[in-house]
PDB file of C-alpha atoms in Angstrom:
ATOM      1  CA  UNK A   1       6.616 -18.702  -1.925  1.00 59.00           C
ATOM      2  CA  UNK A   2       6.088 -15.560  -4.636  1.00 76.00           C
ATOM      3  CA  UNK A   3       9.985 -13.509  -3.546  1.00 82.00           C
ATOM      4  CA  UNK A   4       9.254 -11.355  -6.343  1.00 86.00           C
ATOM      5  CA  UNK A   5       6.268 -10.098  -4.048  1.00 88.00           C
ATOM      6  CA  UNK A   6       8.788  -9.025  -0.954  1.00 90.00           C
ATOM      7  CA  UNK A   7      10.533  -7.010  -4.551  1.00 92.00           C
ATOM      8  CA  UNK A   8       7.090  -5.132  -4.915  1.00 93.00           C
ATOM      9  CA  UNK A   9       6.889  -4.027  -1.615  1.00 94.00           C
ATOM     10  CA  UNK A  10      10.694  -3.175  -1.376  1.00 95.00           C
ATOM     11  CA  UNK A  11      10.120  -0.852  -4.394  1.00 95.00           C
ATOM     12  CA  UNK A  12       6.989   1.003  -3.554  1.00 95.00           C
ATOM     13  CA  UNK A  13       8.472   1.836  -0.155  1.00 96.00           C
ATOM     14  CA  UNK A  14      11.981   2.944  -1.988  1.00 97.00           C
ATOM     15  CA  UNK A  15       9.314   4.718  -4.275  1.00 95.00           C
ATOM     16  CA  UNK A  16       6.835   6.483  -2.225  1.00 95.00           C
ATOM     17  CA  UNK A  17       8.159   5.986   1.219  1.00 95.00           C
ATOM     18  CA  UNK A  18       4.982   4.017   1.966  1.00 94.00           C
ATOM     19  CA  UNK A  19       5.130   1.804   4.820  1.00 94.00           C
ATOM     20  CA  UNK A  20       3.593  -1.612   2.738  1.00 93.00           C
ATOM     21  CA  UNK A  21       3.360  -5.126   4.080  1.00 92.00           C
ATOM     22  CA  UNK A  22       2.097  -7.847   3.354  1.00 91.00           C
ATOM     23  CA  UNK A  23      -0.637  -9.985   4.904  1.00 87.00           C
ATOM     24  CA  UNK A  24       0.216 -13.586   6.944  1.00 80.00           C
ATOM     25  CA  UNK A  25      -0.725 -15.784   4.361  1.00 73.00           C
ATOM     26  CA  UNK A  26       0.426 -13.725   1.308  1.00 70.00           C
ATOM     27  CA  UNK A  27      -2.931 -13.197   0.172  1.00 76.00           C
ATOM     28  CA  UNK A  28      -2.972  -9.789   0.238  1.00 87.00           C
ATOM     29  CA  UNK A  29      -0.208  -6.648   0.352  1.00 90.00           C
ATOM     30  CA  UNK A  30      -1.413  -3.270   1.653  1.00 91.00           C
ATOM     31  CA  UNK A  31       0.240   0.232   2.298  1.00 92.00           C
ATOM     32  CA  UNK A  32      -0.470   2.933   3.861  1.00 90.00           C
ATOM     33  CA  UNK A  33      -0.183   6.119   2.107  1.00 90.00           C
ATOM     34  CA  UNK A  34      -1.165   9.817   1.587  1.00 87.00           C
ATOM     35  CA  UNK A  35      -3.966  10.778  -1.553  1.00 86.00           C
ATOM     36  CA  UNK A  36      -0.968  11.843  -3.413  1.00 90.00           C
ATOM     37  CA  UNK A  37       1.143   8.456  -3.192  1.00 92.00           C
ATOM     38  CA  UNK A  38      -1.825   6.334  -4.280  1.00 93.00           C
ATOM     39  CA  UNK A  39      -1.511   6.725  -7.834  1.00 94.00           C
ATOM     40  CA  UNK A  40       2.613   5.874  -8.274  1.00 95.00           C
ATOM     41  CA  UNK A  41       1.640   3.096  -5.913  1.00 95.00           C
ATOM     42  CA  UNK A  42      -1.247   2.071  -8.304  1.00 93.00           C
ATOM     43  CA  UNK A  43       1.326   2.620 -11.104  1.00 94.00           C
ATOM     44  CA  UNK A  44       4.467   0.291 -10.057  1.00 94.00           C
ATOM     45  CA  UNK A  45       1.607  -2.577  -8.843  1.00 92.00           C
ATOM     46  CA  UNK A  46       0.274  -1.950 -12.828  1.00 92.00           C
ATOM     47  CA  UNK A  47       3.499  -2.258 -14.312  1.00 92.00           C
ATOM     48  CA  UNK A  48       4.949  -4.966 -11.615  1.00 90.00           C
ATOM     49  CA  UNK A  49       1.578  -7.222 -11.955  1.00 89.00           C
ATOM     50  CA  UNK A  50      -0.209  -6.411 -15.194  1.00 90.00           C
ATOM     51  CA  UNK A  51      -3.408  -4.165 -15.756  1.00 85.00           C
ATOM     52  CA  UNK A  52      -5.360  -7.190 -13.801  1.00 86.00           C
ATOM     53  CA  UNK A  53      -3.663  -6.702 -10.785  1.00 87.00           C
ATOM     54  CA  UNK A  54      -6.489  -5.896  -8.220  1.00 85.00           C
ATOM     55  CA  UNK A  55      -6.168  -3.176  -6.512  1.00 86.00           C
ATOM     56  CA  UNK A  56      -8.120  -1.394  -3.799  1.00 88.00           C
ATOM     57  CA  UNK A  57      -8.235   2.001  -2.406  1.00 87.00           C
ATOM     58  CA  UNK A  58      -9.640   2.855   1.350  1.00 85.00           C
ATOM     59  CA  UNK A  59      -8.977   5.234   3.936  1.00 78.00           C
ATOM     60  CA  UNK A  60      -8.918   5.384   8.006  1.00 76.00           C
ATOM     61  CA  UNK A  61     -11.273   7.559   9.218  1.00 72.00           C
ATOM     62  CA  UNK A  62     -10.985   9.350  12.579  1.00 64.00           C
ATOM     63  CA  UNK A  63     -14.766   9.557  13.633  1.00 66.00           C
ATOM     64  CA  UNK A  64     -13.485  11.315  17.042  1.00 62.00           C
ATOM     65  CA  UNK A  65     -12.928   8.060  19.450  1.00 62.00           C
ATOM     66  CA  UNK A  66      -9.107   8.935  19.738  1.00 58.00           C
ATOM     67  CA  UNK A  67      -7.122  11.947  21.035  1.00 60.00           C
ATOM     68  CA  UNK A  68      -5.893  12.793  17.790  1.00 57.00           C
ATOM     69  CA  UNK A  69      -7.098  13.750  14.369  1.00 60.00           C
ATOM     70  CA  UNK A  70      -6.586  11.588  11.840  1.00 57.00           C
ATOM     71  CA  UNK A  71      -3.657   9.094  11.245  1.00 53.00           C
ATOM     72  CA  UNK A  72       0.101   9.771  10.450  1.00 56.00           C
ATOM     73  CA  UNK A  73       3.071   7.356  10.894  1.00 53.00           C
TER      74      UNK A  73
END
């Protein structure tokens, strides 16, 4: 429906190296990223979208139910 989307997410992986995808519907896009990737990735959505673009930063947190610490892909 929005192909210039699928051009976002092509871009901030060629970028960043961020895995990104986007959700089933199209509703939403997400990647997954280190602290230090957020803000180009913040950047190219700004310049791709507009200042209005939402845009929301999380993080997974390991509170010690898996083997490992952390995440990494």
């Amino acid at each position: 429906k929005y192909p210039s989307i699928s051009l976002l997410l092509e871009l901030i992986r060629e970028k960043t190296g961020s895995p990104c995808l986007m959700s089933g519907s199209g509703s939403c896009c997400f990647a997954l990223c280190d602290p230090n990737t957020e803000d180009p990735i913040r950047e190219l959505v700004a310049e791709f979208w507009g200042e209005r673009a939402f845009f929301r930063s999380t993080r997974i947190s390991d509170i010690g139910l898996t083997g490992t610490e952390g995440f990494s892909f």
